[in-house]
Amino acid sequence: GAVVSQHPSRVICKSGTSVKIECRSLDFQATTMFWYRQFPKQSLMLMATSNEGSKATYEQGVEKDKFLINHASLTLSTLTVTSAHPEDSSFYICSAGLQSGGYTFGSGTRLTVV
Amino acid sequence: AQSVTQLDSQVPVFEEAPVELRCNYSSSVSVYLFWYVQYPNQGLQLLLKYLSGSTLVESINGFEAEFNKSQTSFHLRKPSVHISDTAEYFCAVSAGGSEKLVFGKGTKLTVNP
């Protein structure tokens, strides 16, 4: 139980275009979703916390206009990287908080901007 | 706010040797503690967690961790490692499921034959 499905797993886009990453909770309702970014050989850095039906809370230094997060339903949260540039290339992972106190993670999206 | 320190960035060991990956945390509130494993180009897999109750928690593949409140530690141990245990291990802390999970920098465990 408590599975989060993240798509796509890999995406290559041209510089200047936008990319949308989806995370769906398959068998539970995700009230809170977290979006992380991971650079090669580094740890996960929290980008933002989103609660269903309200605006996301961004961590310091994360551009909210560049990384658009939508959490319109209890089963879907999306991250859109707008006007992507090569420096946005990274591994993006979503996570949902569980009522039990734990977390479940998506399988990640490898974004490459060329 | 919570923070996590993983003291060792890399830990090389030989197969069948014991291993300990160290994790210390700081928090002003009660915490939940986690260990995650990440294989190359994959997402995170939960290894084990401490939410409450027994301070010694175990995983199905032989890892264990002990929550030590006085030392603010949650070290991960395995008495005998396998080649397949080679991966990146992340310690993480949160104040609860609706609160953000804060990760340590990770420890790369390399098991050599």
Coordinates of N, CA and C in Angstrom, one line a residue:
Chain A
G1 N 0.8 -1.2 0.0 CA 0.0 0.0 0.0 C 0.8 1.3 0.0
A2 N 0.2 2.4 -0.1 CA 0.8 3.7 0.0 C 1.9 3.9 -1.2
V3 N 1.4 3.7 -2.4 CA 2.3 3.9 -3.5 C 2.1 5.2 -4.2
V4 N 3.2 5.8 -4.6 CA 3.2 7.0 -5.3 C 3.8 6.7 -6.7
S5 N 3.1 7.0 -7.7 CA 3.6 6.8 -9.1 C 4.0 8.1 -9.7
Q6 N 5.3 8.2 -10.1 CA 5.9 9.4 -10.7 C 6.2 9.2 -12.2
H7 N 5.8 10.2 -13.0 CA 6.0 10.1 -14.4 C 6.4 11.5 -15.0
P8 N 7.2 11.6 -16.0 CA 7.9 10.4 -16.6 C 9.2 10.1 -15.7
S9 N 9.8 9.0 -16.0 CA 11.0 8.6 -15.3 C 12.2 9.3 -15.9
R10 N 12.1 9.6 -17.2 CA 13.2 10.3 -17.8 C 12.6 11.2 -18.8
V11 N 13.2 12.4 -19.0 CA 12.7 13.4 -20.0 C 13.9 14.2 -20.4
I12 N 14.0 14.4 -21.7 CA 15.0 15.3 -22.3 C 14.2 16.4 -23.0
C13 N 14.5 17.6 -22.7 CA 13.8 18.7 -23.3 C 14.8 19.8 -23.8
K14 N 14.4 20.6 -24.7 CA 15.2 21.7 -25.2 C 15.2 22.9 -24.3
S15 N 16.3 23.6 -24.3 CA 16.4 24.8 -23.4 C 15.3 25.8 -23.8
G16 N 14.6 26.3 -22.8 CA 13.5 27.3 -23.1 C 12.1 26.7 -23.0
T17 N 12.0 25.4 -23.1 CA 10.7 24.7 -23.0 C 10.4 24.4 -21.6
S18 N 9.1 24.0 -21.4 CA 8.6 23.6 -20.1 C 8.4 22.1 -20.0
V19 N 8.6 21.6 -18.8 CA 8.4 20.2 -18.6 C 7.5 20.0 -17.3
K20 N 6.5 19.1 -17.4 CA 5.7 18.8 -16.3 C 5.9 17.4 -15.8
I21 N 6.1 17.3 -14.5 CA 6.3 16.0 -13.8 C 5.1 15.7 -12.9
E22 N 4.5 14.5 -13.0 CA 3.3 14.2 -12.3 C 3.6 13.1 -11.2
C23 N 3.0 13.3 -10.1 CA 3.0 12.3 -9.0 C 1.6 12.0 -8.6
R24 N 1.3 10.7 -8.6 CA -0.1 10.3 -8.3 C 0.0 9.3 -7.1
S25 N -0.9 9.5 -6.1 CA -1.0 8.5 -5.1 C -2.0 7.5 -5.5
L26 N -1.6 6.3 -5.6 CA -2.5 5.2 -6.2 C -3.5 4.6 -5.2
D27 N -3.2 4.5 -4.0 CA -4.1 3.8 -3.1 C -4.3 4.5 -1.8
F28 N -4.1 5.8 -1.8 CA -4.3 6.6 -0.6 C -4.5 8.1 -1.0
Q29 N -4.9 8.9 -0.1 CA -5.1 10.3 -0.4 C -3.9 11.1 0.2
A30 N -3.2 11.8 -0.6 CA -2.0 12.5 -0.2 C -2.4 14.0 0.1
T31 N -2.5 14.3 1.3 CA -2.9 15.6 1.7 C -1.6 16.5 1.5
T32 N -0.5 16.0 1.9 CA 0.8 16.8 1.8 C 1.7 16.1 0.9
M33 N 2.3 16.8 -0.1 CA 3.3 16.3 -1.0 C 4.5 17.1 -0.9
F34 N 5.7 16.5 -1.0 CA 6.9 17.2 -1.0 C 7.7 16.9 -2.3
W35 N 8.4 18.0 -2.7 CA 9.2 17.8 -4.0 C 10.6 18.1 -3.6
Y36 N 11.5 17.1 -4.1 CA 12.9 17.2 -3.8 C 13.7 17.3 -5.1
R37 N 14.9 17.8 -5.0 CA 15.8 17.8 -6.1 C 17.1 17.2 -5.7
Q38 N 17.7 16.4 -6.5 CA 18.9 15.7 -6.1 C 20.0 15.9 -7.3
F39 N 21.1 16.6 -7.0 CA 22.2 16.7 -7.9 C 23.0 15.5 -7.8
P40 N 23.8 15.2 -8.9 CA 24.6 13.9 -8.9 C 25.5 13.8 -7.6
K41 N 25.4 12.7 -7.0 CA 26.3 12.3 -5.9 C 26.0 13.3 -4.7
Q42 N 24.8 13.8 -4.6 CA 24.5 14.7 -3.5 C 23.2 14.2 -2.8
S43 N 22.8 14.9 -1.8 CA 21.6 14.5 -1.0 C 20.4 15.1 -1.7
L44 N 19.3 14.8 -1.1 CA 18.0 15.4 -1.6 C 17.8 16.7 -0.9
M45 N 17.5 17.7 -1.7 CA 17.2 19.0 -1.2 C 15.7 19.3 -1.4
L46 N 15.0 19.6 -0.3 CA 13.6 19.9 -0.4 C 13.4 21.2 -1.2
M47 N 12.5 21.2 -2.2 CA 12.2 22.4 -2.9 C 11.0 23.1 -2.4
A48 N 9.9 22.3 -2.1 CA 8.7 22.9 -1.7 C 7.8 21.8 -1.1
T49 N 6.8 22.3 -0.3 CA 5.8 21.5 0.3 C 4.5 21.9 -0.2
S50 N 3.7 21.0 -0.7 CA 2.4 21.4 -1.2 C 1.3 20.7 -0.4
N51 N 0.2 21.4 -0.1 CA -1.0 20.9 0.6 C -2.1 21.0 -0.4
E52 N -2.9 20.0 -0.5 CA -4.0 19.9 -1.4 C -4.9 21.1 -1.3
G53 N -5.1 21.8 -2.4 CA -6.0 22.9 -2.4 C -5.4 24.3 -2.0
S54 N -4.2 24.3 -1.6 CA -3.6 25.6 -1.3 C -2.2 25.8 -2.0
K55 N -1.7 26.9 -1.9 CA -0.4 27.3 -2.5 C 0.7 26.5 -1.9
A56 N 1.7 26.2 -2.7 CA 2.8 25.5 -2.2 C 3.7 26.4 -1.3
T57 N 4.4 25.8 -0.4 CA 5.4 26.6 0.4 C 6.8 26.2 -0.1
Y58 N 7.5 27.2 -0.6 CA 8.8 27.0 -1.2 C 9.9 27.2 -0.2
E59 N 11.0 26.4 -0.3 CA 12.1 26.6 0.5 C 12.9 27.8 0.0
Q60 N 13.7 28.3 0.9 CA 14.5 29.5 0.6 C 15.4 29.2 -0.6
G61 N 15.4 30.2 -1.5 CA 16.3 30.0 -2.7 C 15.7 29.3 -3.9
V62 N 14.5 28.8 -3.7 CA 13.8 28.1 -4.8 C 12.9 29.1 -5.5
E63 N 13.0 29.2 -6.8 CA 12.2 30.2 -7.6 C 10.8 29.6 -7.8
K64 N 9.8 30.2 -7.2 CA 8.4 29.7 -7.3 C 7.9 29.9 -8.7
D65 N 8.4 30.9 -9.4 CA 7.9 31.2 -10.8 C 8.5 30.2 -11.8
K66 N 9.6 29.6 -11.4 CA 10.3 28.7 -12.3 C 9.8 27.3 -12.0
F67 N 9.6 27.0 -10.8 CA 9.1 25.6 -10.4 C 7.7 25.7 -9.9
L68 N 6.8 25.5 -10.8 CA 5.3 25.6 -10.5 C 4.8 24.3 -9.9
I69 N 4.2 24.4 -8.8 CA 3.7 23.2 -8.1 C 2.2 23.4 -8.0
N70 N 1.5 22.3 -8.4 CA 0.0 22.3 -8.3 C -0.4 21.0 -7.6
H71 N -1.3 21.2 -6.6 CA -1.8 20.0 -5.9 C -3.3 20.2 -5.8
A72 N -3.9 20.1 -6.9 CA -5.3 20.4 -7.0 C -6.2 19.3 -6.5
S73 N -5.7 18.1 -6.4 CA -6.5 17.0 -5.8 C -5.7 16.2 -4.8
L74 N -6.4 15.3 -4.1 CA -5.7 14.5 -3.1 C -4.9 13.3 -3.7
T75 N -5.0 13.2 -5.0 CA -4.2 12.1 -5.6 C -3.3 12.5 -6.6
L76 N -3.2 13.8 -6.9 CA -2.3 14.3 -7.9 C -1.6 15.6 -7.5
S77 N -0.2 15.6 -7.7 CA 0.5 16.8 -7.6 C 1.5 16.9 -8.8
T78 N 1.7 18.1 -9.3 CA 2.5 18.2 -10.4 C 3.6 19.3 -10.2
L79 N 4.7 19.1 -10.8 CA 5.8 20.1 -10.8 C 6.1 20.4 -12.2
T80 N 6.0 21.7 -12.5 CA 6.3 22.2 -13.9 C 7.6 23.0 -13.8
V81 N 8.6 22.6 -14.6 CA 9.8 23.4 -14.7 C 9.6 24.3 -15.9
T82 N 9.5 25.6 -15.7 CA 9.2 26.5 -16.8 C 10.5 27.0 -17.4
S83 N 10.5 27.3 -18.7 CA 11.7 27.8 -19.4 C 13.0 27.2 -18.9
A84 N 13.0 25.9 -19.1 CA 14.1 25.1 -18.5 C 15.4 25.4 -19.2
H85 N 16.5 25.4 -18.4 CA 17.8 25.6 -18.8 C 18.7 24.5 -18.4
P86 N 19.9 24.3 -19.0 CA 20.7 23.2 -18.6 C 21.0 23.0 -17.1
E87 N 21.1 24.1 -16.4 CA 21.3 24.1 -15.0 C 20.2 23.5 -14.2
D88 N 19.0 23.3 -14.9 CA 17.9 22.7 -14.2 C 17.9 21.2 -14.3
S89 N 18.9 20.7 -15.1 CA 19.0 19.2 -15.2 C 19.3 18.7 -13.9
S90 N 18.5 17.7 -13.5 CA 18.7 17.1 -12.2 C 17.7 15.9 -12.0
F91 N 17.7 15.3 -10.9 CA 16.8 14.2 -10.5 C 15.8 14.8 -9.6
Y92 N 14.5 14.7 -10.0 CA 13.4 15.3 -9.1 C 12.6 14.1 -8.6
I93 N 12.3 14.2 -7.3 CA 11.6 13.1 -6.6 C 10.5 13.7 -5.8
C94 N 9.3 13.1 -5.8 CA 8.2 13.6 -5.0 C 8.0 12.6 -3.9
S95 N 7.4 13.1 -2.8 CA 7.1 12.2 -1.6 C 5.8 12.7 -1.0
A96 N 5.1 11.7 -0.5 CA 3.9 12.0 0.2 C 4.0 11.6 1.7
G97 N 3.5 12.5 2.5 CA 3.4 12.1 4.0 C 2.3 11.2 4.2
L98 N 2.5 10.3 5.1 CA 1.5 9.3 5.5 C 0.9 9.5 6.9
Q99 N -0.3 9.1 7.1 CA -0.9 9.3 8.4 C -0.2 8.5 9.5
S100 N 0.5 7.5 9.1 CA 1.2 6.6 10.0 C 2.4 7.3 10.6
G101 N 2.8 8.4 9.9 CA 4.0 9.2 10.3 C 5.2 9.0 9.4
G102 N 5.1 8.0 8.4 CA 6.1 7.8 7.5 C 5.9 8.6 6.2
Y103 N 6.7 8.2 5.2 CA 6.7 8.8 3.9 C 6.8 7.8 2.8
T104 N 6.2 8.1 1.7 CA 6.4 7.2 0.5 C 6.9 8.1 -0.6
F105 N 7.8 7.5 -1.4 CA 8.5 8.3 -2.5 C 8.1 7.8 -3.9
G106 N 8.1 8.7 -4.8 CA 8.0 8.3 -6.2 C 9.4 7.8 -6.6
S107 N 9.4 7.3 -7.8 CA 10.7 6.6 -8.3 C 11.6 7.6 -9.0
G108 N 11.2 8.9 -9.0 CA 12.1 9.9 -9.5 C 12.0 10.2 -11.0
T109 N 12.4 11.4 -11.4 CA 12.4 11.8 -12.8 C 13.8 12.4 -13.1
R110 N 14.4 11.8 -14.1 CA 15.7 12.4 -14.5 C 15.5 13.4 -15.6
L111 N 15.7 14.6 -15.3 CA 15.5 15.7 -16.3 C 16.8 16.1 -16.9
T112 N 16.9 16.1 -18.2 CA 18.1 16.6 -18.9 C 17.6 17.7 -19.9
V113 N 18.2 18.9 -19.7 CA 17.9 20.0 -20.6 C 19.1 20.2 -21.5
V114 N 18.8 20.2 -22.8 CA 19.8 20.3 -23.8 C 19.7 21.6 -24.6
Chain B
A1 N 13.8 23.6 14.1 CA 14.2 23.0 12.8 C 15.0 21.8 13.1
Q2 N 14.9 20.8 12.2 CA 15.7 19.6 12.3 C 16.9 19.6 11.4
S3 N 18.0 18.9 11.8 CA 19.1 18.7 10.9 C 19.7 17.3 11.1
V4 N 20.4 16.9 10.1 CA 21.0 15.5 10.2 C 22.4 15.6 9.8
T5 N 23.3 14.9 10.5 CA 24.7 14.8 10.1 C 25.1 13.3 9.9
Q6 N 25.5 13.0 8.7 CA 26.1 11.7 8.5 C 27.6 11.9 8.4
L7 N 28.3 11.4 9.3 CA 29.7 11.7 9.5 C 30.6 11.1 8.5
D8 N 30.2 10.1 7.8 CA 31.0 9.4 6.8 C 30.4 9.5 5.4
S9 N 31.2 10.1 4.5 CA 30.6 10.3 3.2 C 30.8 9.0 2.4
Q10 N 31.9 8.2 2.7 CA 32.1 6.9 2.0 C 32.6 5.9 3.1
V11 N 32.1 4.7 2.9 CA 32.5 3.6 3.8 C 32.8 2.4 2.9
P12 N 34.0 2.0 2.8 CA 34.4 0.8 2.0 C 34.6 -0.3 3.0
V13 N 34.0 -1.5 2.7 CA 34.2 -2.6 3.6 C 34.3 -3.9 2.7
F14 N 34.8 -4.9 3.3 CA 34.9 -6.2 2.6 C 33.6 -7.0 2.8
E15 N 33.3 -7.9 1.9 CA 32.1 -8.7 2.0 C 32.2 -9.5 3.3
E16 N 31.0 -9.7 3.9 CA 30.9 -10.5 5.2 C 31.4 -9.7 6.4
A17 N 31.9 -8.6 6.2 CA 32.4 -7.8 7.4 C 31.2 -7.0 8.0
P18 N 31.3 -6.6 9.3 CA 30.3 -5.8 9.8 C 30.4 -4.3 9.4
V19 N 29.3 -3.6 9.5 CA 29.4 -2.2 9.1 C 28.5 -1.3 10.0
E20 N 28.9 -0.1 10.2 CA 28.1 0.9 10.9 C 28.1 2.2 10.2
L21 N 27.0 2.7 9.8 CA 26.9 4.0 9.2 C 26.3 4.9 10.2
R22 N 27.0 6.0 10.5 CA 26.7 6.9 11.6 C 25.7 8.0 11.2
C23 N 24.8 8.3 12.1 CA 23.8 9.4 11.9 C 23.6 10.1 13.2
N24 N 23.7 11.4 13.2 CA 23.3 12.2 14.4 C 22.3 13.2 13.9
Y25 N 21.4 13.6 14.8 CA 20.4 14.6 14.4 C 20.3 15.6 15.5
S26 N 19.7 16.7 15.1 CA 19.4 17.7 16.1 C 17.9 18.2 15.9
S27 N 17.2 18.4 17.0 CA 15.8 18.8 16.9 C 15.4 19.3 18.2
S28 N 14.4 20.2 18.2 CA 13.9 20.8 19.4 C 12.6 20.1 19.8
V29 N 12.1 19.2 18.9 CA 10.9 18.5 19.2 C 11.1 17.0 19.0
S30 N 10.1 16.2 19.4 CA 10.2 14.8 19.2 C 10.3 14.5 17.7
V31 N 11.1 13.5 17.4 CA 11.3 13.2 16.0 C 11.0 11.8 15.5
Y32 N 10.8 11.7 14.2 CA 10.7 10.4 13.6 C 12.0 10.3 12.8
L33 N 12.6 9.1 12.8 CA 13.9 8.9 12.1 C 13.8 7.8 11.1
F34 N 14.5 8.0 10.0 CA 14.5 7.0 8.9 C 15.8 6.8 8.3
W35 N 16.0 5.6 7.7 CA 17.1 5.3 6.9 C 16.5 4.9 5.5
Y36 N 17.1 5.5 4.5 CA 16.7 5.1 3.1 C 17.9 4.7 2.4
V37 N 17.7 3.8 1.4 CA 18.7 3.3 0.5 C 18.4 3.7 -0.9
Q38 N 19.4 4.1 -1.6 CA 19.3 4.5 -3.0 C 20.3 3.8 -3.9
Y39 N 19.8 3.0 -4.9 CA 20.7 2.4 -5.8 C 20.9 3.3 -7.0
P40 N 22.0 3.2 -7.8 CA 22.2 4.2 -8.9 C 21.0 4.4 -9.8
N41 N 20.7 5.7 -10.0 CA 19.7 6.1 -11.0 C 18.3 5.5 -10.6
Q42 N 18.1 5.3 -9.3 CA 16.8 4.9 -8.8 C 16.3 5.8 -7.7
G43 N 15.1 5.7 -7.3 CA 14.5 6.4 -6.3 C 14.9 5.9 -4.9
L44 N 14.2 6.4 -3.9 CA 14.6 6.0 -2.5 C 13.7 4.8 -2.1
Q45 N 14.4 3.9 -1.3 CA 13.6 2.8 -0.7 C 13.8 2.9 0.8
L46 N 12.7 2.8 1.5 CA 12.8 2.8 3.0 C 13.4 1.6 3.5
L47 N 14.4 1.8 4.3 CA 15.1 0.6 4.9 C 14.5 0.3 6.3
L48 N 14.4 1.3 7.1 CA 13.8 1.1 8.4 C 13.4 2.5 9.0
K49 N 12.6 2.5 10.0 CA 12.1 3.8 10.6 C 11.9 3.6 12.1
Y50 N 12.1 4.7 12.8 CA 11.7 4.8 14.2 C 10.6 5.8 14.3
L51 N 9.5 5.4 14.8 CA 8.4 6.4 15.0 C 8.1 6.5 16.5
S52 N 8.1 5.3 17.2 CA 7.9 5.3 18.6 C 8.1 3.9 19.1
G53 N 8.0 3.6 20.4 CA 8.1 2.3 20.9 C 9.6 1.8 21.0
S54 N 9.9 0.6 20.7 CA 11.2 0.0 20.8 C 12.2 0.8 20.1
T55 N 13.3 1.1 20.8 CA 14.4 2.0 20.2 C 15.2 1.2 19.2
L56 N 15.1 -0.1 19.2 CA 15.9 -0.9 18.2 C 14.9 -1.3 17.1
V57 N 15.2 -0.9 15.9 CA 14.3 -1.3 14.7 C 15.2 -2.1 13.7
E58 N 14.5 -3.0 13.1 CA 15.2 -3.9 12.1 C 14.5 -3.9 10.8
S59 N 15.3 -4.2 9.8 CA 14.8 -4.3 8.4 C 14.8 -5.8 8.0
I60 N 14.1 -6.1 6.9 CA 14.0 -7.5 6.5 C 15.3 -8.0 6.0
N61 N 16.2 -7.2 5.6 CA 17.5 -7.7 5.0 C 18.7 -7.6 5.9
G62 N 18.4 -7.6 7.2 CA 19.5 -7.7 8.2 C 20.1 -6.4 8.8
F63 N 19.6 -5.3 8.3 CA 20.0 -4.0 8.9 C 19.3 -3.8 10.2
E64 N 19.9 -3.0 11.1 CA 19.2 -2.6 12.3 C 19.7 -1.2 12.6
A65 N 18.9 -0.4 13.4 CA 19.3 0.9 13.8 C 18.7 1.1 15.2
E66 N 19.4 1.8 16.0 CA 19.0 2.0 17.4 C 18.9 3.5 17.7
F67 N 17.7 3.9 18.1 CA 17.5 5.3 18.5 C 18.0 5.6 19.8
N68 N 19.0 6.5 19.9 CA 19.6 6.9 21.2 C 19.3 8.3 21.4
K69 N 18.3 8.6 22.3 CA 17.9 10.0 22.5 C 19.0 10.8 23.2
S70 N 19.7 10.2 24.1 CA 20.7 11.0 24.9 C 21.9 11.4 24.0
Q71 N 22.2 10.5 23.0 CA 23.3 10.8 22.1 C 22.8 11.4 20.8
T72 N 21.5 11.6 20.7 CA 20.8 12.1 19.4 C 21.4 11.4 18.2
S73 N 21.4 10.0 18.3 CA 22.0 9.2 17.2 C 21.0 8.2 16.7
F74 N 21.2 7.7 15.5 CA 20.4 6.7 14.9 C 21.3 5.9 13.9
H75 N 22.3 5.3 14.5 CA 23.3 4.6 13.6 C 22.7 3.3 13.0
L76 N 23.1 3.1 11.8 CA 22.7 1.9 11.1 C 23.8 0.8 11.1
R77 N 23.4 -0.4 11.4 CA 24.4 -1.5 11.5 C 23.9 -2.7 10.7
K78 N 24.9 -3.5 10.3 CA 24.7 -4.8 9.7 C 25.8 -5.7 10.1
P79 N 25.6 -6.8 10.7 CA 26.7 -7.7 11.1 C 27.5 -8.3 10.0
S80 N 26.9 -8.5 8.8 CA 27.7 -9.1 7.7 C 27.1 -8.6 6.4
V81 N 27.9 -7.8 5.7 CA 27.4 -7.2 4.5 C 27.6 -8.1 3.2
H82 N 26.8 -7.8 2.2 CA 26.9 -8.5 0.9 C 27.2 -7.5 -0.1
I83 N 27.7 -8.0 -1.2 CA 28.1 -7.1 -2.4 C 26.8 -6.3 -2.8
S84 N 25.7 -6.9 -2.7 CA 24.4 -6.3 -3.1 C 24.0 -5.1 -2.2
D85 N 24.7 -5.0 -1.1 CA 24.4 -3.8 -0.2 C 25.1 -2.6 -0.6
T86 N 25.9 -2.6 -1.6 CA 26.6 -1.5 -2.2 C 25.5 -0.5 -2.7
A87 N 25.5 0.7 -2.1 CA 24.5 1.7 -2.4 C 24.7 3.0 -1.6
E88 N 23.9 4.0 -1.8 CA 24.0 5.2 -1.0 C 22.9 5.1 0.0
Y89 N 23.3 5.5 1.3 CA 22.3 5.4 2.4 C 22.1 6.8 3.0
F90 N 20.9 7.1 3.1 CA 20.5 8.4 3.6 C 19.8 8.3 5.0
C91 N 20.2 9.0 6.0 CA 19.5 9.2 7.2 C 18.6 10.4 7.1
A92 N 17.4 10.3 7.7 CA 16.5 11.5 7.6 C 15.7 11.6 8.9
V93 N 15.2 12.8 9.1 CA 14.5 13.1 10.3 C 13.3 14.0 10.0
S94 N 12.2 13.8 10.7 CA 11.1 14.7 10.6 C 10.4 14.8 11.9
A95 N 9.5 15.8 12.0 CA 8.7 16.0 13.2 C 7.3 15.3 13.0
G96 N 7.1 14.7 11.9 CA 5.8 14.0 11.7 C 5.5 13.9 10.2
G97 N 4.5 13.1 9.8 CA 4.2 12.9 8.4 C 3.7 14.1 7.6
S98 N 3.2 15.1 8.3 CA 2.8 16.3 7.5 C 4.0 17.3 7.5
E99 N 5.1 17.0 8.1 CA 6.2 17.9 8.2 C 7.3 17.4 7.2
K100 N 8.1 18.3 6.8 CA 9.1 18.0 5.8 C 10.1 17.0 6.4
L101 N 10.7 16.2 5.5 CA 11.7 15.2 5.8 C 13.1 15.9 5.5
V102 N 13.9 15.9 6.5 CA 15.3 16.5 6.2 C 16.3 15.4 6.1
F103 N 17.1 15.4 5.1 CA 18.0 14.4 4.8 C 19.5 14.8 5.2
G104 N 20.2 13.7 5.6 CA 21.6 13.9 5.7 C 22.3 13.9 4.3
K105 N 23.6 14.1 4.2 CA 24.3 14.2 2.9 C 24.5 12.8 2.3
G106 N 24.2 11.8 3.1 CA 24.4 10.4 2.5 C 25.7 9.8 2.8
T107 N 25.7 8.5 2.8 CA 26.9 7.7 3.0 C 27.0 6.6 1.9
K108 N 28.0 6.7 1.1 CA 28.2 5.7 0.1 C 28.9 4.4 0.6
L109 N 28.1 3.4 0.7 CA 28.7 2.1 1.2 C 29.1 1.3 0.0
T110 N 30.4 0.9 0.0 CA 30.9 0.0 -1.1 C 31.4 -1.2 -0.5
V111 N 30.8 -2.4 -0.9 CA 31.2 -3.7 -0.4 C 32.1 -4.3 -1.4
N112 N 33.3 -4.6 -1.1 CA 34.3 -5.2 -2.0 C 34.4 -6.7 -1.7
P113 N 34.6 -7.5 -2.8 CA 34.8 -8.9 -2.6 C 36.1 -9.3 -1.9

